[in-house]
Backbone as a printed PyTorch tensor [residue, N CA C, xyz], in Angstrom:
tensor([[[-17.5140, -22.1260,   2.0460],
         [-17.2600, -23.0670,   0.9760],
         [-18.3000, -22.9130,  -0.1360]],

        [[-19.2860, -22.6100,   0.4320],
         [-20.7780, -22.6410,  -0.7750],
         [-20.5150, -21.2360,  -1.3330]],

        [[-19.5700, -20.4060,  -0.7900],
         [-19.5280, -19.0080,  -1.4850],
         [-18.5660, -18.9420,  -2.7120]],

        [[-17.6270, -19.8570,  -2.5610],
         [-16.7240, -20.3230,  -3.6050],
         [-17.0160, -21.4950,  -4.9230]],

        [[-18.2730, -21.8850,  -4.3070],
         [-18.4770, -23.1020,  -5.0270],
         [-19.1020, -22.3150,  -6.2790]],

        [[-19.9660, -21.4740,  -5.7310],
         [-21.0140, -20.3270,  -6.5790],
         [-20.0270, -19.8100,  -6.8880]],

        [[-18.4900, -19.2690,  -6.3390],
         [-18.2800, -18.1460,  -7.6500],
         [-17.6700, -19.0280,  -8.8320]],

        [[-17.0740, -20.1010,  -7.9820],
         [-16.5050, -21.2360,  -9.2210],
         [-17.3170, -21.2380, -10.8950]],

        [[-18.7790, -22.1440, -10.5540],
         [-19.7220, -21.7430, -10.5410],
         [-19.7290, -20.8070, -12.0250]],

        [[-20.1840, -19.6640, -11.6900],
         [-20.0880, -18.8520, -12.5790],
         [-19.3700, -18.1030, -13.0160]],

        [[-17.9310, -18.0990, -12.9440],
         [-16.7530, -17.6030, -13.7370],
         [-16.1750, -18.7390, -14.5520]],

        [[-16.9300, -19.9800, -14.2860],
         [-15.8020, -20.9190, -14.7550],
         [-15.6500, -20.7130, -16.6790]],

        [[-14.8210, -21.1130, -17.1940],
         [-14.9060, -21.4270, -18.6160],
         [-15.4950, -22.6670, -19.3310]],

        [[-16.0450, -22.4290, -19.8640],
         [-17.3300, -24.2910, -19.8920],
         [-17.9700, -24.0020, -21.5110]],

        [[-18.0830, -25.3190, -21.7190],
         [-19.0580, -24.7680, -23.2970],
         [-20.9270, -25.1650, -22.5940]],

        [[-20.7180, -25.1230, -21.2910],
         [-22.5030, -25.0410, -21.3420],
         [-23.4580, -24.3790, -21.9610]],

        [[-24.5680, -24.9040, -22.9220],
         [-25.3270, -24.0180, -23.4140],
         [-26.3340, -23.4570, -22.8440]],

        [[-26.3100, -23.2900, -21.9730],
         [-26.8700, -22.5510, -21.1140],
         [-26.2350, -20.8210, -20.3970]],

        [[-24.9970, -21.3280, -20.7560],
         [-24.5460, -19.9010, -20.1270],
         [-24.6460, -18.8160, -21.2820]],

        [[-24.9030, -17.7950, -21.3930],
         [-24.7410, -16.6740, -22.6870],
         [-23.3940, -16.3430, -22.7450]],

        [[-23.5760, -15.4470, -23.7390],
         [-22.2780, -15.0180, -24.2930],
         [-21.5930, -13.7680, -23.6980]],

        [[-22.8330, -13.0210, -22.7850],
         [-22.3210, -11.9920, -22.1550],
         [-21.7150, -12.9280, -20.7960]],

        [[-22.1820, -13.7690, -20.2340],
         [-21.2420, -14.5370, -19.0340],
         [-20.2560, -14.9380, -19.2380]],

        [[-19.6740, -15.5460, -20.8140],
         [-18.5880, -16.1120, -20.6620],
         [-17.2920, -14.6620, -20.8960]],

        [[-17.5120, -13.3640, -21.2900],
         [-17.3300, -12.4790, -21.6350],
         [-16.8260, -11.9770, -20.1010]],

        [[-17.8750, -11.7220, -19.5450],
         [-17.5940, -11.5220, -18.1030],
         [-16.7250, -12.7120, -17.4600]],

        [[-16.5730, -13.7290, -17.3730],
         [-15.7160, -14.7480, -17.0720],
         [-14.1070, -14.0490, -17.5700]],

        [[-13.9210, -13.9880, -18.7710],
         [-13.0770, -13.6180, -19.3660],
         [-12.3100, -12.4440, -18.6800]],

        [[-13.3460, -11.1900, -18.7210],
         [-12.9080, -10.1860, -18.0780],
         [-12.2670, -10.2590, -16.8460]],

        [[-12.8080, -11.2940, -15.9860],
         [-12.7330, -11.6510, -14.4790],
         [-10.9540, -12.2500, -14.6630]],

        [[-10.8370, -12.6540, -15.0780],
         [ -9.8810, -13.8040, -15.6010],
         [ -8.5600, -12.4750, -16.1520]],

        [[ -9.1660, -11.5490, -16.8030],
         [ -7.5490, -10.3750, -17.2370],
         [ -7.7260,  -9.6520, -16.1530]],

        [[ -8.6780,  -9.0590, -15.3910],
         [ -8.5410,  -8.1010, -14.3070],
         [ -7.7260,  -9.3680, -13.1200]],

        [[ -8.0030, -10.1590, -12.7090],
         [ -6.7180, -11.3430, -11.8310],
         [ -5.5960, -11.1890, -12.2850]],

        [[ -5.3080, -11.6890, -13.4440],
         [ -4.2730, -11.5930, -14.3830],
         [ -3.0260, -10.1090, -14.3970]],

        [[ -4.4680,  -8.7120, -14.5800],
         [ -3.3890,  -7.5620, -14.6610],
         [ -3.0570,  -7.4620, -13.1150]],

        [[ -3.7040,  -7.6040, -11.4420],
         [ -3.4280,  -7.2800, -10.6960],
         [ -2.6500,  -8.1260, -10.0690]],

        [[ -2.2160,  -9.4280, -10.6530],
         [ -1.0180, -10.0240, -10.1880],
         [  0.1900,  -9.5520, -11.2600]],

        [[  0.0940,  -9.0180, -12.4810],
         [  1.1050,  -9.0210, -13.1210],
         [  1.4510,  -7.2060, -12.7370]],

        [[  0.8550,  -6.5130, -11.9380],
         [  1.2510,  -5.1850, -11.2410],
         [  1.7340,  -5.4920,  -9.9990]],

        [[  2.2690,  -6.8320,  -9.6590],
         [  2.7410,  -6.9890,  -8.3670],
         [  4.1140,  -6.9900,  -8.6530]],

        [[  4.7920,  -7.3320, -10.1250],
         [  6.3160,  -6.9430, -10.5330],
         [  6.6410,  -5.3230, -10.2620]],

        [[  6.1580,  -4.7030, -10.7860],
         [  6.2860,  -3.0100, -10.7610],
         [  5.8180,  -2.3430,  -9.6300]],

        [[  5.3510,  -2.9140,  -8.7710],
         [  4.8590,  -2.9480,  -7.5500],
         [  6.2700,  -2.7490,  -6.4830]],

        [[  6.6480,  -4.3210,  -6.6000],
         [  8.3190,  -5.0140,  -5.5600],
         [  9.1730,  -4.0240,  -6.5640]],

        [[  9.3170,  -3.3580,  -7.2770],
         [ 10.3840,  -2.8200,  -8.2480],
         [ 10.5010,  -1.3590,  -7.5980]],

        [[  9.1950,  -0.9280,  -7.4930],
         [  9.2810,   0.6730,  -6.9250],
         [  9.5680,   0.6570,  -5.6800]],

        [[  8.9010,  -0.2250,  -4.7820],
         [  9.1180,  -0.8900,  -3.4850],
         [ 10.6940,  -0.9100,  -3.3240]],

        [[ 11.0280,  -1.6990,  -4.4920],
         [ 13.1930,  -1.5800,  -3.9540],
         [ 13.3160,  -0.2100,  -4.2560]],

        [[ 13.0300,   0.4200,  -5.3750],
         [ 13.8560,   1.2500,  -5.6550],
         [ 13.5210,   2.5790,  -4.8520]],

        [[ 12.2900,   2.7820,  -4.0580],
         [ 12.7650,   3.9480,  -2.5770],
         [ 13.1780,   3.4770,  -1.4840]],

        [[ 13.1490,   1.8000,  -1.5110],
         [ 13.9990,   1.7260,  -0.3360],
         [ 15.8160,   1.6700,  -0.8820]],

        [[ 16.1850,   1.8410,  -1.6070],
         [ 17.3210,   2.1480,  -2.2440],
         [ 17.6660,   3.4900,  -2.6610]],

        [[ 16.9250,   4.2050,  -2.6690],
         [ 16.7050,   5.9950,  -3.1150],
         [ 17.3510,   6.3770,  -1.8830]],

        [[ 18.5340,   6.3410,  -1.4620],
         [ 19.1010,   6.6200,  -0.1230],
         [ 19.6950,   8.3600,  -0.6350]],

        [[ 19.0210,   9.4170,  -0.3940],
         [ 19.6670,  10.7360,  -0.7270],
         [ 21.0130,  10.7920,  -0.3170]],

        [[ 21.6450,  11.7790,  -0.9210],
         [ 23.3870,  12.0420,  -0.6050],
         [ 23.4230,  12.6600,   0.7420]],

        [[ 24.0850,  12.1690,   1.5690],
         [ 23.9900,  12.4800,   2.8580],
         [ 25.7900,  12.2140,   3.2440]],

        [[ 26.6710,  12.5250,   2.3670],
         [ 27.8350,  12.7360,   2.1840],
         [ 28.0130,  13.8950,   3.3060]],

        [[ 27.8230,  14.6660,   3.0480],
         [ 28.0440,  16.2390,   3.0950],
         [ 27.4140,  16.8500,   4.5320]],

        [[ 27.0720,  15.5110,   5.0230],
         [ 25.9600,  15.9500,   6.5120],
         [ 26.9200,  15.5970,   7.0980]],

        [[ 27.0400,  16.5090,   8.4660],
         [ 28.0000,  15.5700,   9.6640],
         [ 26.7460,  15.6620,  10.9270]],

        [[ 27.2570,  15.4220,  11.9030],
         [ 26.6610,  15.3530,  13.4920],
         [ 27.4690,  16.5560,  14.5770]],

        [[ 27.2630,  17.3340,  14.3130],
         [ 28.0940,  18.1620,  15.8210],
         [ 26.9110,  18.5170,  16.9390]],

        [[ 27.4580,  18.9110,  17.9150],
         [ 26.9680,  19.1750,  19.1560],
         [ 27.0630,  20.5750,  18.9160]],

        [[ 25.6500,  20.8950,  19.5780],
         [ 24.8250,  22.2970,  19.5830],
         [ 24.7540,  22.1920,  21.2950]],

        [[ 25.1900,  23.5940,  21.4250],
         [ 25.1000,  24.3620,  23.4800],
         [ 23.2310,  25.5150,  23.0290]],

        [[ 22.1440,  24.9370,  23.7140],
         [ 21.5490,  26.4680,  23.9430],
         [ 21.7220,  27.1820,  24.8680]],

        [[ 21.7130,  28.4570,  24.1470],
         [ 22.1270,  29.6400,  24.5510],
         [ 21.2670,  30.1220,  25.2490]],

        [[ 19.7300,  29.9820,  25.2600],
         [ 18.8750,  30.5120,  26.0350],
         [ 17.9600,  29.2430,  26.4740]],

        [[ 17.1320,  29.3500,  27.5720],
         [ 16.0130,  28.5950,  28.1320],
         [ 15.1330,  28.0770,  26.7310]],

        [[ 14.7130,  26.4640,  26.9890],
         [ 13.5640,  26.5940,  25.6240],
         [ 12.2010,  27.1890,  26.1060]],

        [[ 11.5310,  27.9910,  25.5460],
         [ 10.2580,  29.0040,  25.4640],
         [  8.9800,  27.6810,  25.9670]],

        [[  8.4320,  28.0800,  26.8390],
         [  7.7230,  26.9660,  27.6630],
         [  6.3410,  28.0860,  27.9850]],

        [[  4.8850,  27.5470,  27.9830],
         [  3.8550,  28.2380,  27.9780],
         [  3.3410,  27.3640,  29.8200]],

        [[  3.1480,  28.3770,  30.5760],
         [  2.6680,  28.2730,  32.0840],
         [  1.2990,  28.0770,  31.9360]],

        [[  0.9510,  26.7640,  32.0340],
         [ -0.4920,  26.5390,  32.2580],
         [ -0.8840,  26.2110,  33.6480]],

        [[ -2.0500,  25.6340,  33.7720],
         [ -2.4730,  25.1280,  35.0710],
         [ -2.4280,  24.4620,  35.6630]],

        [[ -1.6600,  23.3590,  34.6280],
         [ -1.6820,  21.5360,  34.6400],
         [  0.2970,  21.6450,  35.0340]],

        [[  0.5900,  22.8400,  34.6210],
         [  2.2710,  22.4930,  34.1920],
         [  2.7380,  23.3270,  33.5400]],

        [[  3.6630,  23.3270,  33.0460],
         [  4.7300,  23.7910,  31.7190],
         [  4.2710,  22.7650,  30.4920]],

        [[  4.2560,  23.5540,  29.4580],
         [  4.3730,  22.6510,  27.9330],
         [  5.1810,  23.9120,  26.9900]],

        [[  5.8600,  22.7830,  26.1030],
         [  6.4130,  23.3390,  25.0920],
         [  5.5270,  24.7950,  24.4780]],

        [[  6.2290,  25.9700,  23.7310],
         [  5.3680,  26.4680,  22.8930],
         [  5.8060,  26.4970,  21.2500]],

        [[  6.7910,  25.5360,  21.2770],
         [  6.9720,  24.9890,  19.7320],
         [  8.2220,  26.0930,  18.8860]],

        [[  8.1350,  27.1360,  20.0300],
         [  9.4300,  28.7180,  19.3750],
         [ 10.5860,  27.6760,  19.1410]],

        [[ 11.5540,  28.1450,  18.4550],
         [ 13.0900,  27.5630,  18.1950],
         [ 13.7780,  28.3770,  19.4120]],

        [[ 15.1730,  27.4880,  19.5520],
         [ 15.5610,  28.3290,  20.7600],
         [ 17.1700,  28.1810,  20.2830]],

        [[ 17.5950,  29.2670,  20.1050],
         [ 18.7200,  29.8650,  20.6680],
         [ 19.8330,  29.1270,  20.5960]],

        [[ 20.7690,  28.8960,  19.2040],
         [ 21.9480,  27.7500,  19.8150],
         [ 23.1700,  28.2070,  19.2690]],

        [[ 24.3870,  27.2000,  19.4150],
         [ 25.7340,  27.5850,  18.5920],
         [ 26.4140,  26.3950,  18.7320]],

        [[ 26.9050,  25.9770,  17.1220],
         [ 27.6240,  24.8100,  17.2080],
         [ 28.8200,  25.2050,  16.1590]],

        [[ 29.9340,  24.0630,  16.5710],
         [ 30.9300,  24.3940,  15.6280],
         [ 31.1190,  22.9450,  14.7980]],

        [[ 31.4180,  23.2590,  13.7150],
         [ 31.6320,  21.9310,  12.4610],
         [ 32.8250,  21.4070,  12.6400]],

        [[ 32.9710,  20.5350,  12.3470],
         [ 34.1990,  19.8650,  12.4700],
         [ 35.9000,  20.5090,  11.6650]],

        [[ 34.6940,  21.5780,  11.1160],
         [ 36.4040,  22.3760,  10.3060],
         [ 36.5750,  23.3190,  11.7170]],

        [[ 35.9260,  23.6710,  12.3620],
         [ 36.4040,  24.6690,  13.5520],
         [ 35.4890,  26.0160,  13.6720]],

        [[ 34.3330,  25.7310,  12.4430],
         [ 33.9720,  26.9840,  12.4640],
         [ 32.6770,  27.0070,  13.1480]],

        [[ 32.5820,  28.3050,  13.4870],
         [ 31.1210,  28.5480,  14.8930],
         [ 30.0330,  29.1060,  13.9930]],

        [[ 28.9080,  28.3400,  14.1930],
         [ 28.0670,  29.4340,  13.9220],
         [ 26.5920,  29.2620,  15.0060]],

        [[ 25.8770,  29.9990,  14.2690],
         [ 24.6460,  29.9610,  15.6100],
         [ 23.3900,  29.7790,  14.8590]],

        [[ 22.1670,  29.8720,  15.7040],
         [ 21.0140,  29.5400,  14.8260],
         [ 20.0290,  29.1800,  15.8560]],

        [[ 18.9500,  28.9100,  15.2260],
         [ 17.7990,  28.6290,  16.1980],
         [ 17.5680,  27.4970,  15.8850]],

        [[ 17.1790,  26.2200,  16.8690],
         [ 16.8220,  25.0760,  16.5940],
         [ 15.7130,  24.7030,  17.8000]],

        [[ 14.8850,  23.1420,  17.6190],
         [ 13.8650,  23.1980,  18.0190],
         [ 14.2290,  22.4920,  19.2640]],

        [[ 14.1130,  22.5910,  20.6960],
         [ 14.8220,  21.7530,  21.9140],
         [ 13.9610,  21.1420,  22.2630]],

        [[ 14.2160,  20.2660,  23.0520],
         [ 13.2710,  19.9140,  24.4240],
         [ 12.5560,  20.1410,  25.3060]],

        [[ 11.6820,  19.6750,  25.6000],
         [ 11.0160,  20.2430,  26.7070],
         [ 11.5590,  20.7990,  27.5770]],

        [[ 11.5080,  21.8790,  28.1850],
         [ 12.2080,  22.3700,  29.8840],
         [ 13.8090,  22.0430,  29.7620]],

        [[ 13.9900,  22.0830,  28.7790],
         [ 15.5360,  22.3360,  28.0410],
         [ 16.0350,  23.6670,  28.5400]],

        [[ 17.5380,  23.6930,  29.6540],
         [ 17.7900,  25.3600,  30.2780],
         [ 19.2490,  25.0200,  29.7050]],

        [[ 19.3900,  26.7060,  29.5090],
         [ 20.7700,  26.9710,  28.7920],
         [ 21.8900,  26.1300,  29.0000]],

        [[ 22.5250,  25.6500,  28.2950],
         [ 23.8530,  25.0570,  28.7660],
         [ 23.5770,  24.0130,  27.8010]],

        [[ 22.2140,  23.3740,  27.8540],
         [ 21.7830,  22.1240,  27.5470],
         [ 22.6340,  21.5960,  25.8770]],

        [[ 23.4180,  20.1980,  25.9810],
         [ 24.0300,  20.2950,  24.4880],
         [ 22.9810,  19.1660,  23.9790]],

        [[ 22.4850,  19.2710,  22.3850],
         [ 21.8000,  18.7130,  21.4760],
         [ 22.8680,  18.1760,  20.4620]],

        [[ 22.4360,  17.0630,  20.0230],
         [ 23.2950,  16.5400,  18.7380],
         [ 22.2170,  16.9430,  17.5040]],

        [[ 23.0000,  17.3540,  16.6040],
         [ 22.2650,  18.2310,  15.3760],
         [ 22.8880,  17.2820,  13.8250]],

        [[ 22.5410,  17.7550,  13.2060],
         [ 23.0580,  17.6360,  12.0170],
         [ 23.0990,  18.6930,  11.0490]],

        [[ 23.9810,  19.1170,  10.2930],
         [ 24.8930,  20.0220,   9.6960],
         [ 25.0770,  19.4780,   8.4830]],

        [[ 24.8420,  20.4330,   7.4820],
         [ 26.0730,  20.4130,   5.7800],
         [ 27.1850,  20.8270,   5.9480]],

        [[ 27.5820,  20.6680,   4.7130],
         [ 29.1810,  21.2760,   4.2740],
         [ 29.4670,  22.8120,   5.0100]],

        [[ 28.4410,  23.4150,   4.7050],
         [ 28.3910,  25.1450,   5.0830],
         [ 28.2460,  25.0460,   6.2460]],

        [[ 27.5750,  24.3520,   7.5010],
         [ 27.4690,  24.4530,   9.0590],
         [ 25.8370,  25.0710,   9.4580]],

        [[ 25.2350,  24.5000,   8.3920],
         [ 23.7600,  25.2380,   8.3880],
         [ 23.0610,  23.7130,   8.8750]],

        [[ 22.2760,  24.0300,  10.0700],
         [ 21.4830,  22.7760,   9.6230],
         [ 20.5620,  22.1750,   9.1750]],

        [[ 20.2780,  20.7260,   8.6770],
         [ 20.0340,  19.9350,   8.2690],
         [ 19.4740,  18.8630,   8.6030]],

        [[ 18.3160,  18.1890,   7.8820],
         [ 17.7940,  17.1030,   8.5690],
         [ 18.1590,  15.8960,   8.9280]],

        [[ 18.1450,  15.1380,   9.8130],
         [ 18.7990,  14.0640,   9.5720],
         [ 18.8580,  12.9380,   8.4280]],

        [[ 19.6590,  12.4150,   8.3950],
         [ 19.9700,  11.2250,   6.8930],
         [ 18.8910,  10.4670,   7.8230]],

        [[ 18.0170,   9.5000,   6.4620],
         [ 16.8760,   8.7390,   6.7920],
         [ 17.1240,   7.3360,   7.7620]],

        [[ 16.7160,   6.8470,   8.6930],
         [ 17.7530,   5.2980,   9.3040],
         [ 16.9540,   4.0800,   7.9780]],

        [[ 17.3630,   3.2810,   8.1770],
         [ 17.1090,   1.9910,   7.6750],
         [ 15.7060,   1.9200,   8.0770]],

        [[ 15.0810,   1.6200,   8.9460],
         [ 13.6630,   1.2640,   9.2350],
         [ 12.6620,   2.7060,   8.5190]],

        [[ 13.3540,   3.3500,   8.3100],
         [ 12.1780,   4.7640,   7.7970],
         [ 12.8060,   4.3910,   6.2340]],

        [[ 13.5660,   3.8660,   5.6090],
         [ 14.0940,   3.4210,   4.4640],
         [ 13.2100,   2.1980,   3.9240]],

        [[ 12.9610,   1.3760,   4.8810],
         [ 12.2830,  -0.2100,   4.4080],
         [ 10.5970,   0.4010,   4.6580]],

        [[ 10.2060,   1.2630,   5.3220],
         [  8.3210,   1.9980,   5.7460],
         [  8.8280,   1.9060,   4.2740]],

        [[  8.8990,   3.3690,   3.6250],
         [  9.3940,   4.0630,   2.6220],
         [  8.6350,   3.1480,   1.6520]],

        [[ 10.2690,   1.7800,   1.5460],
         [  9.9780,   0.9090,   0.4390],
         [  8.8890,   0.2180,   0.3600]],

        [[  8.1340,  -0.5230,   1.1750],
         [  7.1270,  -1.1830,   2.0280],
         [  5.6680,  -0.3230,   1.2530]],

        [[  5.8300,   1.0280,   2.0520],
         [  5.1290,   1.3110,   1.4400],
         [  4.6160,   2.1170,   0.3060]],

        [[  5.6880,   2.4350,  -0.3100],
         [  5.7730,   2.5320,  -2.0740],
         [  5.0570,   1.5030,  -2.4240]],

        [[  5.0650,   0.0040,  -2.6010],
         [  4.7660,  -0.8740,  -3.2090],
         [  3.5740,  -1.0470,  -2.4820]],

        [[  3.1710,  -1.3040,  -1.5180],
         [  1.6520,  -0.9990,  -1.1460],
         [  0.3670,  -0.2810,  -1.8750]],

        [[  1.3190,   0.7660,  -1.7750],
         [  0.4070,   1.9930,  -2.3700],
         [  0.1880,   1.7400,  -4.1330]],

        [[  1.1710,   1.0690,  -4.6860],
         [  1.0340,   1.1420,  -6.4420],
         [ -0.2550,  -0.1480,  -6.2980]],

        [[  0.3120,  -1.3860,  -5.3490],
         [ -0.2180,  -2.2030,  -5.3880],
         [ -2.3510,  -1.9240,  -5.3200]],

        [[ -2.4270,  -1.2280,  -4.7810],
         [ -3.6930,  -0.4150,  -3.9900],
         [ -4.2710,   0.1300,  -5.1010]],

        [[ -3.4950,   0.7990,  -5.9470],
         [ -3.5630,   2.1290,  -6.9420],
         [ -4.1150,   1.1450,  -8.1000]],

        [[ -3.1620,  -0.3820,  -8.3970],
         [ -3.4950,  -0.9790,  -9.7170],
         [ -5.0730,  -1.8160,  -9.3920]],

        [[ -5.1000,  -2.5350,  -8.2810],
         [ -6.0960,  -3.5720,  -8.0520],
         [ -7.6090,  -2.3780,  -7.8350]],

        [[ -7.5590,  -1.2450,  -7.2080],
         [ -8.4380,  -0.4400,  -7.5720],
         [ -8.9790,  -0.2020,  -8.8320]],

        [[ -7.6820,   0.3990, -10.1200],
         [ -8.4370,   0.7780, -11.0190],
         [ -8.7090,  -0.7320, -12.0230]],

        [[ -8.4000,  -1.7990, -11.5170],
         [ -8.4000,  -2.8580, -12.3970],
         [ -9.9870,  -3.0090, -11.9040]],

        [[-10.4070,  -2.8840, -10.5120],
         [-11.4460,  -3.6260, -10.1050],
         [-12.7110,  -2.1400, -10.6680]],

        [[-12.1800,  -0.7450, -10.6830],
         [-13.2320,  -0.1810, -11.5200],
         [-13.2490,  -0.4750, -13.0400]],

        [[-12.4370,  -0.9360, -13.5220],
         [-12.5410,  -1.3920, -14.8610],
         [-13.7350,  -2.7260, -15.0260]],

        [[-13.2050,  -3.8100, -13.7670],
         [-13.9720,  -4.7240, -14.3600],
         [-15.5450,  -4.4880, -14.0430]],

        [[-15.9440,  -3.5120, -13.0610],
         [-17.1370,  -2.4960, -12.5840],
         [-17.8300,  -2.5050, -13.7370]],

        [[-17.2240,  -1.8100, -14.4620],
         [-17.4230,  -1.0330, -15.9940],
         [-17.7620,  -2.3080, -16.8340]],

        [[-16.8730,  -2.8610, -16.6310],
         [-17.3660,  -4.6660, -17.9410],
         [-18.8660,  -4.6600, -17.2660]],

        [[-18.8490,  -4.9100, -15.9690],
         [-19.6530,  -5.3390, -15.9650],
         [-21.1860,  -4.3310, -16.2980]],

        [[-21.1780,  -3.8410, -15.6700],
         [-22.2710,  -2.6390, -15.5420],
         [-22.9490,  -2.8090, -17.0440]],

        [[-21.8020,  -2.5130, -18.1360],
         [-22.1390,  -2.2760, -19.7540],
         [-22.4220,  -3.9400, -19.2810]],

        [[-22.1400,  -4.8890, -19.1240],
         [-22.5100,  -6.1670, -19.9530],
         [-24.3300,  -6.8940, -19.0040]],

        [[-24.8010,  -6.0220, -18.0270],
         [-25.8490,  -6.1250, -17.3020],
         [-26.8850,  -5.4620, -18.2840]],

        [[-26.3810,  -3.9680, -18.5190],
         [-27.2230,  -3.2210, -19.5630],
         [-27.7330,  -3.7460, -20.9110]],

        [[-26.4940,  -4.6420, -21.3440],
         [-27.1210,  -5.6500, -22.1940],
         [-27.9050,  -6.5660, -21.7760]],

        [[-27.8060,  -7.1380, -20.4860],
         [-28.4280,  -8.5850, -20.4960],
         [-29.8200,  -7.6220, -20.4100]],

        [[-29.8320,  -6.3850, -19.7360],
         [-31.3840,  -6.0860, -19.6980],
         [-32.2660,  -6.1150, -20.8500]],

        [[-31.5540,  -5.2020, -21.5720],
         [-32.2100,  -4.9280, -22.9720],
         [-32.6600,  -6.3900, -23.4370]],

        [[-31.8370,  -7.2980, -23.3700],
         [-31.8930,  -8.9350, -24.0010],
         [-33.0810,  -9.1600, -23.2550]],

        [[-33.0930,  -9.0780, -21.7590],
         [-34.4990,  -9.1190, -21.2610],
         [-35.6620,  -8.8890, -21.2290]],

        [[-36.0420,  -7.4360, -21.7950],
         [-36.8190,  -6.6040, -21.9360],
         [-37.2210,  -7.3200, -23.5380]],

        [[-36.6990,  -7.1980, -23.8940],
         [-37.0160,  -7.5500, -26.0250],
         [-37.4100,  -8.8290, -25.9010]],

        [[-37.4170,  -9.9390, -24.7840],
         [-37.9540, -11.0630, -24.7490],
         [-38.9260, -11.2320, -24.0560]],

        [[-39.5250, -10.2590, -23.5060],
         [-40.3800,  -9.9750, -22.4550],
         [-41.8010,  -9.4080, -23.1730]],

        [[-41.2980,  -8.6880, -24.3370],
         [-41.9600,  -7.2410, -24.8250],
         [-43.2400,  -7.7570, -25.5920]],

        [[-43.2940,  -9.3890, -26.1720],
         [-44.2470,  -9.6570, -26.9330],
         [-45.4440, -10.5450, -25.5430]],

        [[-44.9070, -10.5270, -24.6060],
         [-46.0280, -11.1180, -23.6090],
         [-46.2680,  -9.7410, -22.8070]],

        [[-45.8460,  -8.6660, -22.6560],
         [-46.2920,  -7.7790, -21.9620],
         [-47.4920,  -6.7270, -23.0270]],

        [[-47.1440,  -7.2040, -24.2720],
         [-48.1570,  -6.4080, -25.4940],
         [-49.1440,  -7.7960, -25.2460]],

        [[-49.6080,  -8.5060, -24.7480],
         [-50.2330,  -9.4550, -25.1000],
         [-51.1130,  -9.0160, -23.8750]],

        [[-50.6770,  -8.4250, -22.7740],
         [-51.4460,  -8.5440, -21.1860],
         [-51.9440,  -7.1700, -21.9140]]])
């Protein structure tokens, strides 16, 4: 509570004559840097909708079932079998009838026969899957995070900067009031 009371305190707007002109300046500043990093919270929720709405054309994708043709490639250790990450060996047909083949990435200890659901274009090549809803709302979520992050950063090195320049003054103001008792010692 006493940490708020103090910043109250000294950001407030007041005609005390006591405060200088570089504080109420800095008050001020304090007051548009709040100001711009709530008014970057519109363009913020805006980019935020608009990749969770950026849904790519995924028209043209279907789902067929892939047979591999060979064992998936597995490295003999000491502990076990583990993947070694090779593509393995497959053939699927598109829903127009046509076959084709290709290498895709399987499962662990995946043996021939094994069928995978894939995804496919127009041509029968495949393709990544269309994005689900929850990797759609991350996406949006965190689009607007990130601008949000991006504005309150450079707002808060800006007001850095007010300040820094408006300290450099108060010094100098310090020093030049200082300067006729330190010629005196």
């Amino acid at each position: 509570m006493k940490l708020a009371t103090a910043w109250w305190r000294r950001y407030r707007l007041d005609r005390n004559p006591l405060r200088r002109r570089s504080d109420r300046v800095e008050s001020m500043a304090l007051a548009v840097a709040a100001s711009l990093v709530l008014l970057s919270l519109w363009p913020a929720v805006a980019a935020g909708r608009q990749a969770y709405e950026s849904v790519p054309d995924t028209t043209d994708r279907q789902q067929v079932r892939a047979t591999l043709l060979a064992d998936a490639p597995v490295a003999y250790l000491s502990f076990g079998e583990v993947a070694t990450g090779e593509l393995t060996p497959a053939r699927w047909t598109t829903a127009s009838g046509r076959q084709h083949t290709g290498r895709l990435r399987a499962p662990v200890l995946a043996k021939s026969g094994t069928e995978l659901n894939i995804w496919v274009d127009a041509g029968g090549h495949q393709v990544a899957p269309p994005p689900s809803r929850d990797e759609l709302r991350i996406t949006g979520v965190a689009t607007g995070m990130l601008i949000m992050l991006v504005s309150a950063t450079l707002v808060t090195a800006a007001f850095a900067g007010v300040r820094w320049l408006l300290d450099r003054g108060r010094y100098r103001a310090w020093d030049a009031a200082w300067s006729p008792v330190k010629d005196s010692l």
